[in-house]
Coordinates of N, CA and C in Angstrom, one line a residue:
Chain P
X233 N -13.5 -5.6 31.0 CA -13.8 -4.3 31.7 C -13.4 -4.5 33.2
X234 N -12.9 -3.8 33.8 CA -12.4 -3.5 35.3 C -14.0 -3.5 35.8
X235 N -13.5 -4.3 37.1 CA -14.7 -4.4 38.1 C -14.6 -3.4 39.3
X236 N -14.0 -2.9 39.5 CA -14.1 -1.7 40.0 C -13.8 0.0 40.0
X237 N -14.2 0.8 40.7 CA -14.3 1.9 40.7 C -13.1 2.7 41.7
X238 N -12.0 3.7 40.8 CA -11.3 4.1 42.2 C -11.6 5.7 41.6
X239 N -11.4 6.8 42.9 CA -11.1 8.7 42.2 C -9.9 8.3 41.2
X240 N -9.7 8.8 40.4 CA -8.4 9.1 39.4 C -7.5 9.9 40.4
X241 N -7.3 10.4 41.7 CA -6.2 11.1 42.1 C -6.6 11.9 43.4
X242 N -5.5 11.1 44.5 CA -6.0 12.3 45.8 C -4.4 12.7 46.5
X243 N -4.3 13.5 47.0 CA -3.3 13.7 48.0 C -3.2 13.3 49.1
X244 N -2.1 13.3 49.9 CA -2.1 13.5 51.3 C -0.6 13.9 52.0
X245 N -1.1 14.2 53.2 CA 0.3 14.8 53.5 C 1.0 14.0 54.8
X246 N 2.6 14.4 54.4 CA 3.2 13.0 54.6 C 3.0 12.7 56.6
X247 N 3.0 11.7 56.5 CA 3.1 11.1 57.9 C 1.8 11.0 58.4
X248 N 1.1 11.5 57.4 CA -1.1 10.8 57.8 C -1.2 10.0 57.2
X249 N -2.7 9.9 57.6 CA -2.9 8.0 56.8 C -3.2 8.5 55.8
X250 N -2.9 7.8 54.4 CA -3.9 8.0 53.6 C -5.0 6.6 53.3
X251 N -6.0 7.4 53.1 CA -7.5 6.2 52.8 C -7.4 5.9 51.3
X252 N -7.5 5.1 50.9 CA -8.0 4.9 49.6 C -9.2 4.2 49.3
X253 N -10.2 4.8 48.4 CA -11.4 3.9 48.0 C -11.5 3.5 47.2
X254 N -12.2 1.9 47.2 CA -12.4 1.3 45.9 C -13.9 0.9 45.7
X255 N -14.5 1.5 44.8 CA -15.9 0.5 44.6 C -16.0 -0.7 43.7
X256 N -16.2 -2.4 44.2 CA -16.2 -3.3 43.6 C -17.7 -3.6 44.2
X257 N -18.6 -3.1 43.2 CA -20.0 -3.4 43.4 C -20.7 -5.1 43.0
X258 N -20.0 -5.1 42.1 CA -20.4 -6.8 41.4 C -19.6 -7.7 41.6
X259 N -19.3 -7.6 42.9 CA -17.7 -8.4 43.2 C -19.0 -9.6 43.7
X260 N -18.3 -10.9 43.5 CA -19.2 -12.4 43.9 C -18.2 -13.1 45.1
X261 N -18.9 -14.0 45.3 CA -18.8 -14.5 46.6 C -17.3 -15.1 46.3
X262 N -16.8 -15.7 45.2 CA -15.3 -16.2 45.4 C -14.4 -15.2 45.0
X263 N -14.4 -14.2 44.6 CA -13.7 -13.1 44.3 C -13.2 -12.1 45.5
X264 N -11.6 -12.6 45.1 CA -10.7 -11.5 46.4 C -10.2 -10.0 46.0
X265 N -10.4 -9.2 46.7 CA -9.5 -8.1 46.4 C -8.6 -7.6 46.6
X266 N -7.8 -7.0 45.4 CA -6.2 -7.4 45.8 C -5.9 -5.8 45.4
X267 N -4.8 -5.0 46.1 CA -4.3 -3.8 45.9 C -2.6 -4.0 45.5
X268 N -2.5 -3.5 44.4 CA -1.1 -3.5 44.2 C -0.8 -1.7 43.9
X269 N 0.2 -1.3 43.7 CA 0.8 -0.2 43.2 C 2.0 -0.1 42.7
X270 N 1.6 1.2 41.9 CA 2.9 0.8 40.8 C 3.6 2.5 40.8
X271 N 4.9 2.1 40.7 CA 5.7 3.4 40.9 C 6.2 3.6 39.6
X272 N 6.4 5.0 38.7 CA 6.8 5.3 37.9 C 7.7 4.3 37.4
X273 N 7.7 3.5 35.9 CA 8.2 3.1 35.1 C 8.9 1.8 35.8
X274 N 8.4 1.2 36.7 CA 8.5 -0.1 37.4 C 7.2 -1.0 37.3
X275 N 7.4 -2.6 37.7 CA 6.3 -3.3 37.3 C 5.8 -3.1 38.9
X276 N 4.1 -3.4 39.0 CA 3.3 -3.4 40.0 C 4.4 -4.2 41.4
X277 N 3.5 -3.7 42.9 CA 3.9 -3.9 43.6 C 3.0 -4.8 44.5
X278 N 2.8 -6.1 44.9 CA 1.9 -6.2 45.8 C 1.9 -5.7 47.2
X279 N 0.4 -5.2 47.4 CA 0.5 -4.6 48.9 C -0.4 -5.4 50.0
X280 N -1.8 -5.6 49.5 CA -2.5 -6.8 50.2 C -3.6 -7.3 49.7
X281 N -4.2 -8.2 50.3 CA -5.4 -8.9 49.6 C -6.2 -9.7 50.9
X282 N -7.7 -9.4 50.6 CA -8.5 -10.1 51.2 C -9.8 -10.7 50.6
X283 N -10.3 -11.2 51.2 CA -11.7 -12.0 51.0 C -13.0 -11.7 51.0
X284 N -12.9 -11.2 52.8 CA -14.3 -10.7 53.4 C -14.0 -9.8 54.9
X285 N -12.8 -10.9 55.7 CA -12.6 -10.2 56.2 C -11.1 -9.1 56.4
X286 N -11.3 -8.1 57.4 CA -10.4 -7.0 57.2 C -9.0 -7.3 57.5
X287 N -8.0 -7.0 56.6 CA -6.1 -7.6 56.9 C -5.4 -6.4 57.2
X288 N -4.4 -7.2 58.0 CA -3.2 -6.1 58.1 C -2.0 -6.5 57.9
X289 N -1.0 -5.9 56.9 CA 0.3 -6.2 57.1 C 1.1 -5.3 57.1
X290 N 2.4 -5.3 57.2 CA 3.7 -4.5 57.4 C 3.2 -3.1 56.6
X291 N 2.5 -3.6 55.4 CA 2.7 -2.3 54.6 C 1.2 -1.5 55.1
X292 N 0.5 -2.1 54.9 CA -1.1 -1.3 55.2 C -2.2 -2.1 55.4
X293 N -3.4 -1.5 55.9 CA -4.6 -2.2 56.4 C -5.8 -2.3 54.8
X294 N -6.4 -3.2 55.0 CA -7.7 -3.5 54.1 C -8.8 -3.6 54.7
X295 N -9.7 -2.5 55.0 CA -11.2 -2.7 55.0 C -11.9 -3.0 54.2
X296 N -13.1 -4.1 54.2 CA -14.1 -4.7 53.6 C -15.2 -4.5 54.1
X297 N -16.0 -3.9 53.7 CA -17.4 -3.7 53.6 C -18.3 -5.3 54.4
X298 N -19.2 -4.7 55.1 CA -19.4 -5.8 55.6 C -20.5 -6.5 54.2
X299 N -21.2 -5.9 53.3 CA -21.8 -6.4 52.0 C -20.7 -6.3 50.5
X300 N -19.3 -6.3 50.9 CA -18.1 -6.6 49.8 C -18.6 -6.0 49.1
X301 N -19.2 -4.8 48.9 CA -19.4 -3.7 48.0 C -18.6 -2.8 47.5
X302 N -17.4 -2.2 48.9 CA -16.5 -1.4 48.3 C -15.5 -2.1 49.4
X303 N -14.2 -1.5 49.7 CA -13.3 -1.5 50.3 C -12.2 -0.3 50.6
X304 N -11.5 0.0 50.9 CA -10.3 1.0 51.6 C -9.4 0.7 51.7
X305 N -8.1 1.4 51.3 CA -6.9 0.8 51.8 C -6.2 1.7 52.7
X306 N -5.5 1.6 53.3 CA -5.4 2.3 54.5 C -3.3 2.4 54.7
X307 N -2.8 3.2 54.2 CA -1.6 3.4 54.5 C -1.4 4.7 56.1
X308 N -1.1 3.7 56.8 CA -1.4 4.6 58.0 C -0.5 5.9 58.7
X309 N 0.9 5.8 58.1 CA 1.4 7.2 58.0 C 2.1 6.9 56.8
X310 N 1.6 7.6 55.9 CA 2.3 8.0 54.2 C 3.7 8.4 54.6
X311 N 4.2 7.8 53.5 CA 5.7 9.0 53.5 C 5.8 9.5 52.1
X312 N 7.0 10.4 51.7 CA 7.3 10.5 50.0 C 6.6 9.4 49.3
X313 N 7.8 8.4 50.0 CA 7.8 6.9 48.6 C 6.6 6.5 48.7
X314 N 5.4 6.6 49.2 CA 4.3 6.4 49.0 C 3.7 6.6 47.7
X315 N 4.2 7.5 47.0 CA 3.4 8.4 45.9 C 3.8 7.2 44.9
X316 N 2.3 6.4 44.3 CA 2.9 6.2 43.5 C 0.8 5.7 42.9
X317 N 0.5 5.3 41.5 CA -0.4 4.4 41.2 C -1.3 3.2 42.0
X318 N -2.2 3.4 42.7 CA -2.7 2.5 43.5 C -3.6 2.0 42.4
X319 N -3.8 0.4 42.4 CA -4.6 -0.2 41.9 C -5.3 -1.5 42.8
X320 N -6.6 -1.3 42.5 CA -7.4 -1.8 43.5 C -8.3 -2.8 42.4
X321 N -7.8 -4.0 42.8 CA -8.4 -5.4 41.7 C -9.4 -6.6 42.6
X322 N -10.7 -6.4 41.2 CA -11.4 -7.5 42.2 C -11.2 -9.5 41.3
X323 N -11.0 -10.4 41.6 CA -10.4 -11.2 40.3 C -11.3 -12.4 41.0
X324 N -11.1 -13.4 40.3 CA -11.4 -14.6 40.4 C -11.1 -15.3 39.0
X325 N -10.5 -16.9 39.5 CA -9.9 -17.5 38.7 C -9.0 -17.0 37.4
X326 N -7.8 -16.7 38.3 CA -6.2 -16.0 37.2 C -7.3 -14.8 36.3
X327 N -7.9 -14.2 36.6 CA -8.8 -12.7 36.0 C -7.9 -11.9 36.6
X328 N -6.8 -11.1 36.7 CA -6.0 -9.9 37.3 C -6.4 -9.2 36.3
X329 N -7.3 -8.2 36.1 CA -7.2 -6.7 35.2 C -7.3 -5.6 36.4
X330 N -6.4 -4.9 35.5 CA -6.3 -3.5 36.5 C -7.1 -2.3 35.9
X331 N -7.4 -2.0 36.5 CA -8.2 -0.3 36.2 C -7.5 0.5 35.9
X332 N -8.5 1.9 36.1 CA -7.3 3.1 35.8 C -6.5 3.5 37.1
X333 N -7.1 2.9 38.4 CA -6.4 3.4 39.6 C -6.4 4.5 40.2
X334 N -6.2 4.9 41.3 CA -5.4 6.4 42.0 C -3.9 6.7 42.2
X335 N -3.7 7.3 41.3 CA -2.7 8.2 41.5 C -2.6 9.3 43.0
X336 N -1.9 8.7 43.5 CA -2.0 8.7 45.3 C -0.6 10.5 45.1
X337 N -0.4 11.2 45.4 CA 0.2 12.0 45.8 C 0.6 12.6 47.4
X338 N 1.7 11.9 47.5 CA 2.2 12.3 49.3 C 3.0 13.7 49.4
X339 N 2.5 14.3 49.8 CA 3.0 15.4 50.0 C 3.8 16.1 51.3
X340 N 4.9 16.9 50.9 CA 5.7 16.8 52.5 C 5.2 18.2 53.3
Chain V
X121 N 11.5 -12.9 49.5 CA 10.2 -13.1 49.2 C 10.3 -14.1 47.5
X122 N 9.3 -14.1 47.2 CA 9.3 -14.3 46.0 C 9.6 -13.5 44.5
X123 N 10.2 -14.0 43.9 CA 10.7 -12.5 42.7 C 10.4 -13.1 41.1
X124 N 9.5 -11.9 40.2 CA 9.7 -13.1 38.8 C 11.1 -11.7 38.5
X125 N 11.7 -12.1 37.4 CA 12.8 -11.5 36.8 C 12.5 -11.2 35.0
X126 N 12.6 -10.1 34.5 CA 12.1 -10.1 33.6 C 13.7 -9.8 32.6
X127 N 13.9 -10.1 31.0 CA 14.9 -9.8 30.6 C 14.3 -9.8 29.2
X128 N 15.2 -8.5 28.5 CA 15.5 -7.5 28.8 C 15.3 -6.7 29.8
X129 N 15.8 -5.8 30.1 CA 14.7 -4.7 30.7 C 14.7 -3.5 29.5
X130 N 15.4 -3.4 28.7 CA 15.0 -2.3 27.8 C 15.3 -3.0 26.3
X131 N 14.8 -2.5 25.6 CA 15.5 -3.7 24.2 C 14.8 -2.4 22.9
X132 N 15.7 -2.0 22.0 CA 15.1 -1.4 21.4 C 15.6 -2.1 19.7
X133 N 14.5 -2.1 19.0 CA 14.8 -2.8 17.5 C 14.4 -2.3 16.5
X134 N 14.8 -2.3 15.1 CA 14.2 -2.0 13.8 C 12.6 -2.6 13.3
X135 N 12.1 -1.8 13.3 CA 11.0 -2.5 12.3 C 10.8 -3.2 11.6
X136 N 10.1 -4.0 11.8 CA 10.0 -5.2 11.1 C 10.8 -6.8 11.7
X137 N 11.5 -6.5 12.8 CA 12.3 -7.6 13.2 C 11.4 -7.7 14.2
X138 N 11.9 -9.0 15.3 CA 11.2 -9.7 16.2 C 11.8 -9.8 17.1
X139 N 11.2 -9.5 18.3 CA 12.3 -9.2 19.5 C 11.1 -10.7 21.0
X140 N 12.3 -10.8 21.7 CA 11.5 -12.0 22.9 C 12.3 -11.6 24.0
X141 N 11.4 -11.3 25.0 CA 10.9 -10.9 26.0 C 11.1 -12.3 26.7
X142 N 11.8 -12.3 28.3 CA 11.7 -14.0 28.9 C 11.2 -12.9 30.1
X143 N 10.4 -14.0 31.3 CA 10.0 -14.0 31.8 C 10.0 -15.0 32.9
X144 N 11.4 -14.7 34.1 CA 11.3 -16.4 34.8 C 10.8 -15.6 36.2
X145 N 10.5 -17.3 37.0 CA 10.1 -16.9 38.6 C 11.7 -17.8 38.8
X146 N 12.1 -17.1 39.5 CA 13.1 -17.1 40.4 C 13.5 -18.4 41.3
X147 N 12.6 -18.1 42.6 CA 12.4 -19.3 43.6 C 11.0 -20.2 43.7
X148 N 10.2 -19.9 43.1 CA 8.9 -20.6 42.6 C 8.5 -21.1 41.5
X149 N 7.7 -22.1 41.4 CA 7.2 -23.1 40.7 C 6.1 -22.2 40.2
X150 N 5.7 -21.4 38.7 CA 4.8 -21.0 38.5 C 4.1 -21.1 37.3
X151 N 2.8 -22.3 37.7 CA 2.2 -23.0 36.8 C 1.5 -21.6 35.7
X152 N 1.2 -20.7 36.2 CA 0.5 -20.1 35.1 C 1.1 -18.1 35.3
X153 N 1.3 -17.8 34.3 CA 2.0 -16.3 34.0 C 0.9 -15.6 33.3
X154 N 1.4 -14.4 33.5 CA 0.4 -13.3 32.4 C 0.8 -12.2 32.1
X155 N 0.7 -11.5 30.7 CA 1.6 -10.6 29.8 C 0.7 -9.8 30.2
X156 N 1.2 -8.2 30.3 CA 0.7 -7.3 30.1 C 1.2 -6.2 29.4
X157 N 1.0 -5.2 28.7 CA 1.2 -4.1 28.0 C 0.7 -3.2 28.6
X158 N 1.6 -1.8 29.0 CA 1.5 -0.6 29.4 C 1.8 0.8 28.3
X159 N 0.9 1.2 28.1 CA 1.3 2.6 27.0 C 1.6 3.5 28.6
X160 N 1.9 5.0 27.9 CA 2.5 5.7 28.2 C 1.4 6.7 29.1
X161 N 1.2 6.8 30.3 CA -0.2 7.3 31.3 C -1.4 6.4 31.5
X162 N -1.0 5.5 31.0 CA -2.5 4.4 31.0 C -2.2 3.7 31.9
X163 N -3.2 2.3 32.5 CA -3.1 0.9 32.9 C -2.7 0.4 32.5
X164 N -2.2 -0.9 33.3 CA -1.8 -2.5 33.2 C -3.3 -3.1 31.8
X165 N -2.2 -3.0 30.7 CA -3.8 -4.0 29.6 C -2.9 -5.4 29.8
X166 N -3.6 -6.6 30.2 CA -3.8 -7.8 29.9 C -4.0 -8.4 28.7
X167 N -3.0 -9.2 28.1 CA -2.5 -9.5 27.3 C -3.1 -10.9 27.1
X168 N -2.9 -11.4 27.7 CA -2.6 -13.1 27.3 C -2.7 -13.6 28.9
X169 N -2.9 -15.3 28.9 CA -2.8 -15.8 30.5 C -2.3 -17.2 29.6
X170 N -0.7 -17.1 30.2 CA 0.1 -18.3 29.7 C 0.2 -19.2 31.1
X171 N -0.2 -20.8 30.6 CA -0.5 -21.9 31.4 C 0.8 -22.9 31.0
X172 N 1.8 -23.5 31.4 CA 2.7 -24.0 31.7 C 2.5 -25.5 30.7
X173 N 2.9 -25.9 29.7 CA 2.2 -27.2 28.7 C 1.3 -26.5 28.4
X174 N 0.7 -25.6 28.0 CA -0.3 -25.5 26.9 C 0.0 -24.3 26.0
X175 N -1.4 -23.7 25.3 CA -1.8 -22.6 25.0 C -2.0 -21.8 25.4
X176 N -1.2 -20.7 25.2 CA -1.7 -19.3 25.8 C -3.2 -18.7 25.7
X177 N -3.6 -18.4 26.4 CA -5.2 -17.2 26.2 C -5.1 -16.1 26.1
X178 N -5.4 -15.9 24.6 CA -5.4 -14.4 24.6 C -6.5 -13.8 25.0
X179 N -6.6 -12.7 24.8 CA -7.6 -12.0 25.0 C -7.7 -11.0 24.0
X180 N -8.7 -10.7 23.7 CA -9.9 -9.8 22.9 C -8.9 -8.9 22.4
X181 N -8.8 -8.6 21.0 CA -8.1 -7.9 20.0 C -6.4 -7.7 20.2
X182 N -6.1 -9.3 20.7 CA -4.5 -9.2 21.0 C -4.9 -10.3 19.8
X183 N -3.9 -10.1 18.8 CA -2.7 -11.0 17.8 C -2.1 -12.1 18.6
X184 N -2.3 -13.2 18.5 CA -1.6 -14.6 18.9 C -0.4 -15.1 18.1
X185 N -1.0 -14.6 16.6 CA 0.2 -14.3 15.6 C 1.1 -13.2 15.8
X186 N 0.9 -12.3 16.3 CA 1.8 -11.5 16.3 C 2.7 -11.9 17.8
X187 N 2.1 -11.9 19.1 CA 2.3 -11.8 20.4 C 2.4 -13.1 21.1
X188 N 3.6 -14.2 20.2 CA 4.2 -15.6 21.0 C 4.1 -15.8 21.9
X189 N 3.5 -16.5 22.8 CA 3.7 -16.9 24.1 C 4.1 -17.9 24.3
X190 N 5.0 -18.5 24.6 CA 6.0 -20.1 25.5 C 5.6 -20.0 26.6
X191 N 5.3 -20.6 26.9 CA 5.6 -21.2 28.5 C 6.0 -22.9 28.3
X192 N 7.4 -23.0 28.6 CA 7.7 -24.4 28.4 C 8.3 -24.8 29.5
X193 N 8.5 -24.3 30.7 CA 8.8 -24.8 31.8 C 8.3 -23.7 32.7
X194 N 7.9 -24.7 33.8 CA 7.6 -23.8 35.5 C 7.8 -22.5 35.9
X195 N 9.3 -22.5 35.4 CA 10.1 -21.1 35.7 C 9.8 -19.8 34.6
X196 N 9.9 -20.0 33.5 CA 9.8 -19.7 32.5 C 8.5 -19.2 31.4
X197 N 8.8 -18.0 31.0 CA 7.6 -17.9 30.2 C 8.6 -16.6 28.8
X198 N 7.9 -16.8 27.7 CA 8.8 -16.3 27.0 C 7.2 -15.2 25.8
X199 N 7.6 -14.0 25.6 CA 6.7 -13.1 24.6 C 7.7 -12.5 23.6
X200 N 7.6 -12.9 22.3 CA 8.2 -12.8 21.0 C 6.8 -11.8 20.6
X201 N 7.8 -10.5 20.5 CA 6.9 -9.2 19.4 C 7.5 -9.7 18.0
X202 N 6.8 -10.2 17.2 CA 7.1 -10.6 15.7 C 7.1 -9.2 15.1
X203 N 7.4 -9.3 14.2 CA 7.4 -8.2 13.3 C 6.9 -7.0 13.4
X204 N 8.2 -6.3 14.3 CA 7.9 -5.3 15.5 C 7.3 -3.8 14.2
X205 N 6.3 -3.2 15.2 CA 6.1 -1.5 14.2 C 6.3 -0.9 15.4
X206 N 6.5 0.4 15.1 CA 6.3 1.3 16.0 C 5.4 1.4 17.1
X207 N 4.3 1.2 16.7 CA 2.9 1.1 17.5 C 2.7 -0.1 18.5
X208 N 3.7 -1.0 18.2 CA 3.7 -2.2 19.1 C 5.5 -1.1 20.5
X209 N 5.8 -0.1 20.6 CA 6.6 0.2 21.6 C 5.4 0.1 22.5
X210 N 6.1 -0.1 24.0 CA 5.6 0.1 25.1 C 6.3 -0.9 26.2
X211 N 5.7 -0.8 27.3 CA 6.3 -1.4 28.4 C 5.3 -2.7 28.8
X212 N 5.7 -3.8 28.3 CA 5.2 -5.0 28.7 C 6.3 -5.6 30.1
X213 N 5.1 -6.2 30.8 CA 5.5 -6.6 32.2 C 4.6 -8.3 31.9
X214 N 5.6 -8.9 32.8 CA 4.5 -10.1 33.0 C 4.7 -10.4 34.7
X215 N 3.6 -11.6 35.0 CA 3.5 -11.7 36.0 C 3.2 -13.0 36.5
X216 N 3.8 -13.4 37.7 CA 3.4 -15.3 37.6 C 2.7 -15.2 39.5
X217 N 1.8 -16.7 39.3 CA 1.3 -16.6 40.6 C 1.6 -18.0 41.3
X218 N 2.4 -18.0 42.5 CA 2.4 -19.1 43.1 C 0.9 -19.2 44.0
X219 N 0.7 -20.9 43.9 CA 0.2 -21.1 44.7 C -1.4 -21.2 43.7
X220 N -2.1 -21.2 44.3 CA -3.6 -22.1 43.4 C -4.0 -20.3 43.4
X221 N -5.5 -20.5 42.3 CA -5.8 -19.6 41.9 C -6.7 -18.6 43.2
X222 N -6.6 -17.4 43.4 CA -6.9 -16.5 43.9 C -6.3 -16.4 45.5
X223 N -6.0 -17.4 45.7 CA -5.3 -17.4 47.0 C -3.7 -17.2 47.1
X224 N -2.7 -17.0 45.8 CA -1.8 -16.8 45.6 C -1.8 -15.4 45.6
X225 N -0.6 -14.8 46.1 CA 0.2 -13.5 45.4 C 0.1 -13.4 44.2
X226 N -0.1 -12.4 43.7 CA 0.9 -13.0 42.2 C 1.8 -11.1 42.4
X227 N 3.4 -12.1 41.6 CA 4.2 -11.3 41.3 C 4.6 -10.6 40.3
X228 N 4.7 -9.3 40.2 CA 5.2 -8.6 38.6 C 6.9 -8.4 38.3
X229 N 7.0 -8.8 37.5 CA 8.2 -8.8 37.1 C 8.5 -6.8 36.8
X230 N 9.9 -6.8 36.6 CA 10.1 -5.2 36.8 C 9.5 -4.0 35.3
X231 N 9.2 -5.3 34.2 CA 8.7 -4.6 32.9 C 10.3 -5.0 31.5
X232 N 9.5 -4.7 30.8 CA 10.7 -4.6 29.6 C 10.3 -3.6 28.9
X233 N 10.9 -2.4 28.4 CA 10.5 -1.4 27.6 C 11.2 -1.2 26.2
X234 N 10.1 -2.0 25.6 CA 10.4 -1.9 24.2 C 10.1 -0.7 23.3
X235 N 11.1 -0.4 22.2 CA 10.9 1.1 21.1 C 11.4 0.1 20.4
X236 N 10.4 0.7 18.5 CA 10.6 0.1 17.7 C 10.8 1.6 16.6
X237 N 12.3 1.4 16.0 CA 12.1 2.4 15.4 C 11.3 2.3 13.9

């Protein structure tokens, strides 16, 4: 069973951030969370991953809860190619299962 | 960056034959891989977690008879659909992680989309 919780589907319009939420309520102290996305009929994409505390890279930001309860991912101006399956994974030791995700929709 | 490479990428076969799926990392050393199967609107299902010299781990109501796993070198990981039915089509992806467990990346290969008529 997936360890966490994402909405099945949100919009946004292009050149805003979009937020994404994930609830990983039973996530334990060595378990990282990792966001990948997956674009129509291609394999997943990594986007980022943290621990505890909050990251940022080229592609987007990761908030973490200061009690690693839930987290956010934060694409700070969407474009089109944004639109794709976000999945938000909590794992520990080679565990990667994905959920059902958000289906992110960028809208122009 | 780092890349796994999947091949086929599309492979379609008769029923009843056996079709294999390779699965290499590219530029990395990747001690341990993992199959996944995608139906058609769904998630990434988790297949198996292939370890480099051993036995694969399946997982819960996957066929080990049916769903071969190799891993016989670093690079390499190989999934044989035996005695393909229709109901085994779908899009399997695998995926390898450099680097020790949870603090690695791990990378997905681009998928292989198999139809079995």
């Amino acid at each position: 069973d997936a360890k966490t919780t994402q909405p099945p589907s949100m919009d946004c319009a292009e050149g805003r951030a979009a937020n994404l939420p994930c609830n990983h309520s039973t996530i334990s102290g060595n378990e990282y969370v990792y966001w990948y996305r997956q674009i129509h009929s291609q394999g997943p994409q990594y986007i980022i991953h943290g621990l505890k505390n909050n990251e940022t890279n080229e592609m987007a930001s990761l908030i973490i809860t200061e009690d690693r309860k839930s987290s956010t991912l934060i694409l700070p101006h969407a474009t089109l190619r944004d639109t794709a399956v976000y999945y938000c994974i909590v794992t520990g030791n080679n565990d990667m299962r994905f959920g059902a995700g958000t289906r992110l929709t960028v809208k122009p | 960056g780092a890349v796994v490479s999947q091949h086929p990428s599309w492979v379609i076969c008769k029923s009843g034959t056996s079709v294999k799926i390779e699965c290499r990392s590219l530029d990395f050393q990747a001690t341990t891989m993992f199959w996944y199967r995608q139906f058609p609107k769904q998630s990434l299902m988790l297949m198996a977690t292939s370890n480099e010299g051993s036995k694969a781990t399946y997982e819960q109501g996957v066929e080990k008879d049916k769903f071969l796993i190799n891993h016989a070198s670093l690079t390499l990981s190989t999934l044989t659909v035996t005695s393909a039915h229709p109901e085994d089509s779908s899009f399997y992806i695998c995926s390898a992680r450099e680097g020790l467990a949870n603090t690695g990346e791990l990378f997905f290969g681009e998928g292989s989309r198999l139809t079995v008529l």
